Coordinates of C-alpha atoms in Angstrom, one line a residue:
X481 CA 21.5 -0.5 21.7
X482 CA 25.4 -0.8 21.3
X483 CA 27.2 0.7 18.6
X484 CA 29.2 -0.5 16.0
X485 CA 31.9 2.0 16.0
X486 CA 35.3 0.7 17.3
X487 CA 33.9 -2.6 17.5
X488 CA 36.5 -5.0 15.8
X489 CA 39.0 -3.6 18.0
X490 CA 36.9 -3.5 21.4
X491 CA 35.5 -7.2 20.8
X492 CA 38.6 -8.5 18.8
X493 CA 39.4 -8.5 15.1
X494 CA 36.6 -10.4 12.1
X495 CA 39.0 -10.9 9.6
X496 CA 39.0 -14.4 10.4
X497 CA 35.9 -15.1 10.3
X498 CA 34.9 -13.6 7.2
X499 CA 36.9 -16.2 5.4
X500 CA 35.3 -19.3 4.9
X501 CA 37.0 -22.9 5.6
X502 CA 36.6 -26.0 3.1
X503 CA 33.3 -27.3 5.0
X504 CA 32.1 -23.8 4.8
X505 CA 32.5 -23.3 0.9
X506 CA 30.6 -27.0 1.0
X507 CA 27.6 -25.9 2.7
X508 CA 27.8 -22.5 0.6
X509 CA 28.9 -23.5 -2.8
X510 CA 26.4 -23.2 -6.0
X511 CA 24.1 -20.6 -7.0
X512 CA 23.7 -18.3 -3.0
X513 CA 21.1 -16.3 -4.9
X514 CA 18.9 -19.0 -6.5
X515 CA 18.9 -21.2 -3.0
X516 CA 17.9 -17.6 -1.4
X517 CA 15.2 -16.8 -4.5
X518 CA 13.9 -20.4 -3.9
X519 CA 13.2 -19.7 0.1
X520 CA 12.1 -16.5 -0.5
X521 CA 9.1 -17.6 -3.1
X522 CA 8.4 -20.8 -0.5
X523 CA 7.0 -18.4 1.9
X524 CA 4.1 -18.6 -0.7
X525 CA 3.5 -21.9 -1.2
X526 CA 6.0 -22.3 -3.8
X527 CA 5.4 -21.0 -6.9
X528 CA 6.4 -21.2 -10.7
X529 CA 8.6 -18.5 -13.0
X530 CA 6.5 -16.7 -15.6
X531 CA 7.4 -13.9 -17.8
X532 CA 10.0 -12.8 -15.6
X533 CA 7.7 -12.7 -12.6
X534 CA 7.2 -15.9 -9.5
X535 CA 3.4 -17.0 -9.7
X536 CA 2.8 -17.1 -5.7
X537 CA 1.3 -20.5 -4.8
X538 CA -1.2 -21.0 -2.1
X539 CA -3.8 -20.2 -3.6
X540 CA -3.4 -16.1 -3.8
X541 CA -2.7 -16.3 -7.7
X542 CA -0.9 -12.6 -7.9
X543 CA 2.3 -12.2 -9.4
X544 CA 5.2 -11.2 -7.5
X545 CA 7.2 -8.2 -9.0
X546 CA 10.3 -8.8 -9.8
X547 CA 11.8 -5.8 -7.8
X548 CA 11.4 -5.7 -4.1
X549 CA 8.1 -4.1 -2.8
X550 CA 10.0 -1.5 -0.8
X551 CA 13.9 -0.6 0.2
X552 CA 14.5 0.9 3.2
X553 CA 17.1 3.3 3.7
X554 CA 18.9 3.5 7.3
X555 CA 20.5 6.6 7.9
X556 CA 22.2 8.6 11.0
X557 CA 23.8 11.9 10.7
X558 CA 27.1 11.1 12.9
X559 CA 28.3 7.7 13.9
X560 CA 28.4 5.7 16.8
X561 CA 24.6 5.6 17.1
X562 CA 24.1 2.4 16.9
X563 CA 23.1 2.8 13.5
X564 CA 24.5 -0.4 12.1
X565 CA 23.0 -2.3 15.2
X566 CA 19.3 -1.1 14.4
X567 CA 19.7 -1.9 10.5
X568 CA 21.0 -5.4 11.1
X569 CA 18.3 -6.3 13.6
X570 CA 15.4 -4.6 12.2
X571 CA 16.1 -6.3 8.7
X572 CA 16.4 -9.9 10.7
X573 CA 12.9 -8.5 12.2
X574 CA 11.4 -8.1 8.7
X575 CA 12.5 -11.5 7.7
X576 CA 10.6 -13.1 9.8
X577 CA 7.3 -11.6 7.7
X578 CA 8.8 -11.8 4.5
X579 CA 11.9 -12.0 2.2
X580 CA 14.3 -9.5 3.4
X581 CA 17.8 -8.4 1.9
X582 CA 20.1 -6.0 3.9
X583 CA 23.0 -4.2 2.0
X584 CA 25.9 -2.8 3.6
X585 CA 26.6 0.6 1.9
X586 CA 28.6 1.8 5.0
X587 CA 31.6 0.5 3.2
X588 CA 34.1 2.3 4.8
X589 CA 34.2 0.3 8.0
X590 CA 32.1 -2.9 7.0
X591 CA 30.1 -2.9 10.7
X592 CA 27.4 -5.6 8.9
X593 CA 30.2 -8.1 8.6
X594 CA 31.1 -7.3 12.5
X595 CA 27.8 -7.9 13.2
X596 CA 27.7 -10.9 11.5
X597 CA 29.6 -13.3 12.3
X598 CA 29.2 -16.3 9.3
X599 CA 31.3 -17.4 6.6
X600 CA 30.6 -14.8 3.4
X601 CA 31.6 -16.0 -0.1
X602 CA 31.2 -12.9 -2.3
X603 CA 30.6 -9.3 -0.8
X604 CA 30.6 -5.9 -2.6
X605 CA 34.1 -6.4 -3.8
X606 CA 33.7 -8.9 -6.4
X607 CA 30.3 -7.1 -7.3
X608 CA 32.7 -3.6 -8.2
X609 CA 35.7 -5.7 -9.5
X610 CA 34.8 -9.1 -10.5
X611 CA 31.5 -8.4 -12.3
X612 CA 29.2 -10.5 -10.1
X613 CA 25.8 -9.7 -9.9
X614 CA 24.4 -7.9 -6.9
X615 CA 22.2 -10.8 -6.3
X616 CA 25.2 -13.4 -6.7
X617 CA 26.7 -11.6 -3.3
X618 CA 23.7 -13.1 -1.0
X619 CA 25.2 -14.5 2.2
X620 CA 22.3 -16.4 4.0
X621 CA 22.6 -17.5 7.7
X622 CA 24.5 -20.5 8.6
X623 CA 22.5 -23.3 11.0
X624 CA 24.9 -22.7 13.6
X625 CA 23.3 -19.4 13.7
X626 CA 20.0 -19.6 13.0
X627 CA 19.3 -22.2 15.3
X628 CA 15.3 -22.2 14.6
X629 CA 15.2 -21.5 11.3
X630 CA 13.1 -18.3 11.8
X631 CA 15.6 -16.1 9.6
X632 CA 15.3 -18.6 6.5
X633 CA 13.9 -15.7 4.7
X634 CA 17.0 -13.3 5.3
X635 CA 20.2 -12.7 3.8
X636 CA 22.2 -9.6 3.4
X637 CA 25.0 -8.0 1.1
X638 CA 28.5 -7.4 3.1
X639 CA 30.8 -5.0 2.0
X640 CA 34.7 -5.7 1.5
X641 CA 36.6 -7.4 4.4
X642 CA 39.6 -5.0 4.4
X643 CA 39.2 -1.3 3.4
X644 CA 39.2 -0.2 -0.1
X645 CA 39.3 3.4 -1.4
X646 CA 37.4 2.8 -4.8
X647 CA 34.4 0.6 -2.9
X648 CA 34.8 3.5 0.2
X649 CA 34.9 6.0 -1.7
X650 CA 31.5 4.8 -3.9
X651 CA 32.2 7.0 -7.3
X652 CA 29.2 7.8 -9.4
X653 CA 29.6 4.6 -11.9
X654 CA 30.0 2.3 -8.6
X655 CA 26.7 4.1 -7.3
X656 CA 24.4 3.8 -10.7
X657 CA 25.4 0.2 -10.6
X658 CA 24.2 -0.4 -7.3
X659 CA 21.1 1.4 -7.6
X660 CA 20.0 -0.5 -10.8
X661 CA 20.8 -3.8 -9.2
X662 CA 19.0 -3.6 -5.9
X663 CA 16.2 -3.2 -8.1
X664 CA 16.9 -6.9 -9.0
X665 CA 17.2 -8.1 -5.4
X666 CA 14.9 -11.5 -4.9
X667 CA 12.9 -9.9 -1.6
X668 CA 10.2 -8.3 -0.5
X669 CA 12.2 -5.4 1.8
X670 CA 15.6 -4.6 0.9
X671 CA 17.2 -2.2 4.0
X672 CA 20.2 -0.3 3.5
X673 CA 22.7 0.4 5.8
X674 CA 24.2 3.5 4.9
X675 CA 27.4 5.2 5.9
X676 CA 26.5 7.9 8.9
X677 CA 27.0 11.4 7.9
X678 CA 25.6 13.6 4.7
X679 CA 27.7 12.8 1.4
X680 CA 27.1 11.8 -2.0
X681 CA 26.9 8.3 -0.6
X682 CA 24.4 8.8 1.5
X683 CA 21.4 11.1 -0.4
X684 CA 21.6 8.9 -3.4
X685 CA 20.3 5.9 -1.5
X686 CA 17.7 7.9 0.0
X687 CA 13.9 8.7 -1.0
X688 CA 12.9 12.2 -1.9
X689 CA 9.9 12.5 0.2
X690 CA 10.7 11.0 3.5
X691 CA 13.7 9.9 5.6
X692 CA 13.9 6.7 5.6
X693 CA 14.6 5.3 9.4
X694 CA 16.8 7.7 10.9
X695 CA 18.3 7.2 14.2
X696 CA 20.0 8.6 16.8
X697 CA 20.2 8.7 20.4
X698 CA 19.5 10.6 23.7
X699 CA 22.9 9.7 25.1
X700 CA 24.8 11.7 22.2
X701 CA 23.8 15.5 22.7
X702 CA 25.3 16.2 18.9
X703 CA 23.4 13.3 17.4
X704 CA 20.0 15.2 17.3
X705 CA 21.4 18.4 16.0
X706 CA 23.1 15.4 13.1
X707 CA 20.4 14.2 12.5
X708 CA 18.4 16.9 11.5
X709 CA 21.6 18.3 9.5
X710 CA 21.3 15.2 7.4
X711 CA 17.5 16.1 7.1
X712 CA 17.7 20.0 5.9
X713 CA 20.2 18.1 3.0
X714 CA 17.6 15.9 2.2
X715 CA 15.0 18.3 1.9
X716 CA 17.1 20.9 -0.3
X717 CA 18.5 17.7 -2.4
X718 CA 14.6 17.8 -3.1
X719 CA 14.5 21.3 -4.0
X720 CA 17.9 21.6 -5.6
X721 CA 16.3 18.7 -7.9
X722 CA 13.2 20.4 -8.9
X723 CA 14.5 23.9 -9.5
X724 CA 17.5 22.1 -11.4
X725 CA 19.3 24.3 -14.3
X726 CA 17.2 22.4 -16.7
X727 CA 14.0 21.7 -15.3
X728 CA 10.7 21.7 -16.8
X729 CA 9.4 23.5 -14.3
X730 CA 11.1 26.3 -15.7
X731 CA 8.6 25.9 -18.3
X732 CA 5.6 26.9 -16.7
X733 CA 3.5 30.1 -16.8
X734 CA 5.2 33.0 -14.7
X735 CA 8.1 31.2 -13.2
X736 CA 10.3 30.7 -16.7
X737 CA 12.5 34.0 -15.7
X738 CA 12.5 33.2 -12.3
X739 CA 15.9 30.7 -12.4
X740 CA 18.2 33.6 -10.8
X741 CA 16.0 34.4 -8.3
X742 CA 15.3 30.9 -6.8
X743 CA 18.8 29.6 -6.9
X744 CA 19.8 32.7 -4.9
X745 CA 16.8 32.1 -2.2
X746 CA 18.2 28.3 -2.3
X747 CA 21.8 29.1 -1.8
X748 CA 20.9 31.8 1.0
X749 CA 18.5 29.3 3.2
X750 CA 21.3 26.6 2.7
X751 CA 24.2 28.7 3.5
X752 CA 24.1 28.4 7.4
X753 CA 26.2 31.6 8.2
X754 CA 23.8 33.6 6.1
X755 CA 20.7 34.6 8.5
X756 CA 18.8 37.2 5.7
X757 CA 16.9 32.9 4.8
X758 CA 17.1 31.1 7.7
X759 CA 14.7 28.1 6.6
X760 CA 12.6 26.6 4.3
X761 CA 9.4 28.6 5.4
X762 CA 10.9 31.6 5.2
X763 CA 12.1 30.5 1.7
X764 CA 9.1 29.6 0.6
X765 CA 7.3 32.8 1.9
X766 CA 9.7 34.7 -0.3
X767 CA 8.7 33.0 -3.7
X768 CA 5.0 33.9 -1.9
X769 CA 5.8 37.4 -2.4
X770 CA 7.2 37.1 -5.6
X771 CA 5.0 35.0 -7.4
X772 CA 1.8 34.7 -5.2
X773 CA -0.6 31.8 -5.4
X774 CA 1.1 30.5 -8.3
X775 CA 0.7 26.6 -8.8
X776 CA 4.0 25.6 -8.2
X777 CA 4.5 27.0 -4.5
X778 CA 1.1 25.4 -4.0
X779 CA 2.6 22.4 -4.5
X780 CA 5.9 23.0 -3.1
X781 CA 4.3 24.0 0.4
X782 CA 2.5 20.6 0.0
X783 CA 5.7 18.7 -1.0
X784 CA 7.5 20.2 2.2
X785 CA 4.2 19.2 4.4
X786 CA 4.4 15.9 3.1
X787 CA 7.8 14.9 3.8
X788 CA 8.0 12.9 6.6
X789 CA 10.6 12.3 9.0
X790 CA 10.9 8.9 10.7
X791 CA 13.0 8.5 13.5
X792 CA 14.0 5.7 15.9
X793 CA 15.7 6.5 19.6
X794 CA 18.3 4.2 20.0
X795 CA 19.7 3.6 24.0
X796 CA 16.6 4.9 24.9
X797 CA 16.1 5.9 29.0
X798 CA 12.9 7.0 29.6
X799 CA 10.4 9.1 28.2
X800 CA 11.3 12.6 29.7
X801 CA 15.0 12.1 29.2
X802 CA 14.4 10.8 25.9
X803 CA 12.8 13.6 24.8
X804 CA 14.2 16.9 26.5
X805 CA 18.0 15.2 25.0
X806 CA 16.9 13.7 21.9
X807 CA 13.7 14.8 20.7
X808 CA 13.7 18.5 22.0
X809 CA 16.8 19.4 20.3
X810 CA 16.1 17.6 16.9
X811 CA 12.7 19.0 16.8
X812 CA 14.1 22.8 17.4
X813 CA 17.0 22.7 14.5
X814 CA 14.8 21.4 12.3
X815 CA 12.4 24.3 12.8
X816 CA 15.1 27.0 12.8
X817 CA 17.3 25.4 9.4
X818 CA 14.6 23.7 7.5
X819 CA 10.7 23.3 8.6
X820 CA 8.2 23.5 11.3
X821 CA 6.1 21.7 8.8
X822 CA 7.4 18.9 8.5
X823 CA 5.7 15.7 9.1
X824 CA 7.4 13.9 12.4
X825 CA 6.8 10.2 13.3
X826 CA 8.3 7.8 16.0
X827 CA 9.2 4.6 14.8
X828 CA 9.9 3.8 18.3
X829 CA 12.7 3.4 20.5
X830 CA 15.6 0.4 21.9
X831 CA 16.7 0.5 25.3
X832 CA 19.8 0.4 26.6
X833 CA 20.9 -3.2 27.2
X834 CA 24.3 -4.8 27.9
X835 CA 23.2 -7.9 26.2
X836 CA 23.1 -5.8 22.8
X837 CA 26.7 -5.3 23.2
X838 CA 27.5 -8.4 24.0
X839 CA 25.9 -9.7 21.1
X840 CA 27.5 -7.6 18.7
X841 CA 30.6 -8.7 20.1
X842 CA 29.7 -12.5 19.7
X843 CA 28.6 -11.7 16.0
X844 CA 25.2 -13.0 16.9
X845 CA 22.7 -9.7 16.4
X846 CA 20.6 -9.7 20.0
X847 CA 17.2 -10.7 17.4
X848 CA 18.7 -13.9 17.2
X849 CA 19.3 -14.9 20.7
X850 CA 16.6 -17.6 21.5
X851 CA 17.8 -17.5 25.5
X852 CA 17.0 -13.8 26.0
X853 CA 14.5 -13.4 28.5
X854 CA 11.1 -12.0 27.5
X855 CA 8.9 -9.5 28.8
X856 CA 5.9 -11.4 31.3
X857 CA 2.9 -11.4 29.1
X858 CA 0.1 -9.0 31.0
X859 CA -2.7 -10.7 32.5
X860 CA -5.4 -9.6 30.1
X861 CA -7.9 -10.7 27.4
X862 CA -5.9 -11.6 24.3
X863 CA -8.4 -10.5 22.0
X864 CA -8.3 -6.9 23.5
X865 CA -4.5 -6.6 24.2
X866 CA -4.1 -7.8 20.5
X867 CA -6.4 -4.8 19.4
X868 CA -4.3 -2.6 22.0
X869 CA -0.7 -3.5 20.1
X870 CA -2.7 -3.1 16.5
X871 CA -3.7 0.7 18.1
X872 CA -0.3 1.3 19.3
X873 CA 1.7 0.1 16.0
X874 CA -0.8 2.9 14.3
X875 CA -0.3 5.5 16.4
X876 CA 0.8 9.1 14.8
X877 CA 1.1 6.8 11.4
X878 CA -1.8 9.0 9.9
X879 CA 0.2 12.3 8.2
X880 CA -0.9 15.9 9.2
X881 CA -3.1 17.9 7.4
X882 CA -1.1 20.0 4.9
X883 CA -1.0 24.0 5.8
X884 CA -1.0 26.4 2.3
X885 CA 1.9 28.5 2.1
X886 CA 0.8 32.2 1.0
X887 CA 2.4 35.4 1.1
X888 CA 0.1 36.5 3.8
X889 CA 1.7 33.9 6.2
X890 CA 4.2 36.2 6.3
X891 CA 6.7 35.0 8.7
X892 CA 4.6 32.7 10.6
X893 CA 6.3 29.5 9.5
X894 CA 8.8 28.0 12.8
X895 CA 7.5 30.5 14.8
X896 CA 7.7 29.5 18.9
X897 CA 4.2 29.1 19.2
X898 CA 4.1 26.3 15.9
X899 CA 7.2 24.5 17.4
X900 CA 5.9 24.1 20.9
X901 CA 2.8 22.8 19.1
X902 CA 4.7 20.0 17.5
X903 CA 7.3 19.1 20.5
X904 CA 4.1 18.9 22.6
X905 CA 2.5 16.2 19.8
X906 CA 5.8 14.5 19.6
X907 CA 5.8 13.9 23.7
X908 CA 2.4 12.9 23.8
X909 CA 2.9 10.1 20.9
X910 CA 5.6 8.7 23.1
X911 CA 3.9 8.7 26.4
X912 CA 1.3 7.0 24.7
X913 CA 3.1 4.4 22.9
X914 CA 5.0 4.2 25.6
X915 CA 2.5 3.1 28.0
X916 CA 0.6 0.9 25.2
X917 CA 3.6 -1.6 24.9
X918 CA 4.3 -1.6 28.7
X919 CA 7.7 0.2 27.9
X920 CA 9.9 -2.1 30.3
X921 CA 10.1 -4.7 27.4
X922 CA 13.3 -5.6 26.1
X923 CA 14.9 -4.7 23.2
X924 CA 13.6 -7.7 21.0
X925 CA 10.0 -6.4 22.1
X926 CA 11.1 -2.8 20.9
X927 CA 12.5 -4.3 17.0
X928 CA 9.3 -6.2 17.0
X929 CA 7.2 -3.3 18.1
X930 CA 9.4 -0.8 15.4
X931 CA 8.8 -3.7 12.4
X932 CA 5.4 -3.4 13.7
X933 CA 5.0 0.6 12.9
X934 CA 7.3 0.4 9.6
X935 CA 4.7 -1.9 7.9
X936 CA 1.4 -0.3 8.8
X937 CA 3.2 2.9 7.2
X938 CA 3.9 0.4 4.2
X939 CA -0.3 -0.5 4.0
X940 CA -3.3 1.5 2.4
X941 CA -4.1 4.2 2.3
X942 CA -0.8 5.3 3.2
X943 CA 1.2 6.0 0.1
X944 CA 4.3 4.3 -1.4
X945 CA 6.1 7.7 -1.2
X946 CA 5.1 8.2 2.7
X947 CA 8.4 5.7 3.9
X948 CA 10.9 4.4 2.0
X949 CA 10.8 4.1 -1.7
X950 CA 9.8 1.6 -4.3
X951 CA 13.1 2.1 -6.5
X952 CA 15.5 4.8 -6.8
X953 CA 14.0 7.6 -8.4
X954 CA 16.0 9.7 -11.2
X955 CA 15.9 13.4 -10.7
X956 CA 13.6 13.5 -13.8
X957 CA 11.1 11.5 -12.2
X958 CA 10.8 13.6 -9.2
X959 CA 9.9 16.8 -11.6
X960 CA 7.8 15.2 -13.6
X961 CA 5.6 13.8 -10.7
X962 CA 5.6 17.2 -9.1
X963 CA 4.2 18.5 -12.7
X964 CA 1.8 16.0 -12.8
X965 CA 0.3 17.0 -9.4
X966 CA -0.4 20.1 -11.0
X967 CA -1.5 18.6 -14.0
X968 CA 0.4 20.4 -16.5
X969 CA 2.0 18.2 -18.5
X970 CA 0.2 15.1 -20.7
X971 CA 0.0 12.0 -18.5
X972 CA 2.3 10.3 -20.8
X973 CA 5.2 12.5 -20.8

């Protein structure tokens, strides 16, 4: 998959195109977000406003929440992965099974408006300095390109044509603003295209137990050893969180003197050039020693077992390669800096294609191209190859079994014998997948197949906490959950 990096200069500048002619403003004038609130509920039959909530017609009689059922960050830890790329198509993907609103937050270099090449109205600009609603800044697909009509269902948020420091730079007003509007958002999936890197910016979109979709590629050697940089400041943006100044955990039986001591384990595992804690396990081995079976590491080793990382490999070239330049490396710094624990899946993978480039370049995402040539169905009985891609879409979805963290661990956690363990269950997931899908497919086939994966990690018994998140969680909400696990506070606190 071509990046998005560079591109207004390599394919020629947008700035033209982002500013709408008379006929244009026609088509587009009135209320963007009611037009898109009124597609999005005709998915279901239609349907009628009640206390706040759309009554889905069609005879299902539930009540559609008036927040989106899940956002979905998109992250990379160093640019030119074809970040933006994945998050425009796989959002156009998701439209085409229910509402779905993508929201540039890389607002630095505005790569969704690159990408997407029709006439835009509002973007984030007049949301931070004209007061407009986040929902008022909808920009649908124009007929010219959405030919079919398949994408009805989609629209996304751009960010500023030109670049601005205050939007850029996202301050923390700009960023509680945005995170109680998406909330508001009149779709079932809301993805975010977030700036690549770790900053501020970045970890305040994402979830506290999982990754979001994180990609990188096979063709940047750095990008692995990125990516899994932006996943040790996830995980300690966790920990950092629950062993806050101020945090009720404080409060619980044998840890309330322990605030020194954790803060310096923290700062010591985080510092990289200080080798005495050189991950999480061995963190968490420490506090073993110190406070034993206590409660709270209990539920800290299971917090740290659940988090689960979900990666896509983007310009993917084969199995092997993909792995021993992508995978292999990712795999290994996240054992040495942060866990061996963790919880890995595959999303899947796109292949390299000049087409993808092209596309970007025509402002017409490669999803929408009805004249790119699909993969020759296999000769087999539908029934059974249906059950096969139902199989595949599954496949490594189901999380790990939790190990306990105790004192008489020791140093086991990341040792070689546990990361070989997990490199060897990461290559045999993507043989298998591989060969499920007949791998030769095109990229469309690989977003479809991705899509595919995302939602059966969205579906019972999986939890809402397992990908992506249901809103953006305060810090207090993360504590108090944790508490609750351990059922030491009232239910209603």
């Amino acid at each position: 998959m071509a990046t998005s990096s560079g591109r207004a200069k390599e394919c020629g500048s947008r700035t033209g195109a982002a500013r709408a002619g008379p006929a244009a403003r026609a088509r587009t004038s009135g209320s963007v977000a009611e037009r898109f609130r009124v597609t999005a509920t005709s998915r279901f039959g239609g349907g009628a406003k009640a206390n706040g909530q759309w009554r889905a017609g069609g005879g299902r009689g539930k009540l559609r929440a008036p927040m989106p059922r899940r956002i979905i960050p998109v992250a990379s830890g160093k640019g030119g992965v074809g970040k933006t790329t994945f998050a425009v198509n796989f959002a156009l993907e998701l439209a085409k099974r229910a509402p779905t609103v993508l929201v540039d937050l890389d607002t630095a270099t505005s790569s969704v408006r690159n990408t997407l090449k029709v006439p835009i109205q509002k973007d984030l600009y007049h949301f931070h300095r004209k007061g407009a609603r986040l929902s008022e800044c909808l920009t649908r697909l124009d007929p010219s390109v959405d030919r079919s009509g398949r994408f009805r269902d989609f629209a996304f948020v751009a960010g500023p044509i030109h670049y601005l420091e205050d939007v850029a730079a996202m301050g923390p007003e700009l960023r509680r603003r945005l995170a109680a509007e998406l909330h508001s958002l009149p779709a079932d999936y809301v993805v975010l295209d977030l700036r690549a890197g770790v900053d501020a910016t970045v970890l305040e979109f994402l979830p506290y137990t999982n990754s979001g979709a994180l990609v990188f590629t096979p063709q940047l050697p750095q990008a692995a050893s990125a990516a899994a940089d932006l996943v040790k400041a996830m995980v300690f943006r966790t920990l950092r969180t629950i062993f806050a100044e101020q945090s009720e955990v404080f409060a619980l039986p044998g840890i309330a003197d322990a605030r020194e001591l954790v803060n310096e384990l923290l700062v010591r595992a985080e510092d990289a050039y200080d080798d005495s804690v050189p991950s999480i396990d061995f963190l968490l081995r420490d506090l073993a020693d110190v406070f034993g079976d206590h409660p709270l590491l209990i539920a800290l080793g299971e917090v740290l077992a659940a988090f689960r990382v979900h990666y896509v490999l983007n310009q993917f070239d084969g199995v092997e390669q993909s792995h021993d330049r992508a995978v292999v490396p990712f795999v290994r710094t996240l054992a040495d800096t942060v866990s061996a624990r963790l919880d890995l899946t595959q999303l899947g993978w796109v292949v390299q294609d000049d087409r993808i480039h092209r596309a970007n370049c025509a402002g017409r995402p490669f999803v929408l191209d009805d004249e790119a040539p699909r993969a020759r169905p296999a000769a087999a009985d539908p029934h059974l190859a249906q059950l096969e891609s139902l199989r595949a879409a599954a496949l490594g979805i189901d999380r790990r079994p939790a190990t306990r963290i105790t004192a008489a661990r020791g140093a086991a956690g990341g040792k070689s014998s546990d990361v070989d363990a997990l490199l060897g269950e990461q290559l045999d997931r993507l043989r298998t997948m591989f060969s499920g899908v007949r791998g030769a497919a095109g990229p469309r086939e690989n977003l479809a197949y991705c899509v595919s994966r995302a939602l059966a990690l969205l579906q019972p018994p999986r939890l809402p906490t397992e990908f992506g998140m249901t809103q953006l969680a305060s810090p207090e909400q993360l504590v108090r959950w944790l508490l609750k696990r351990l059922a030491v506070v009232p239910a209603a606190s």
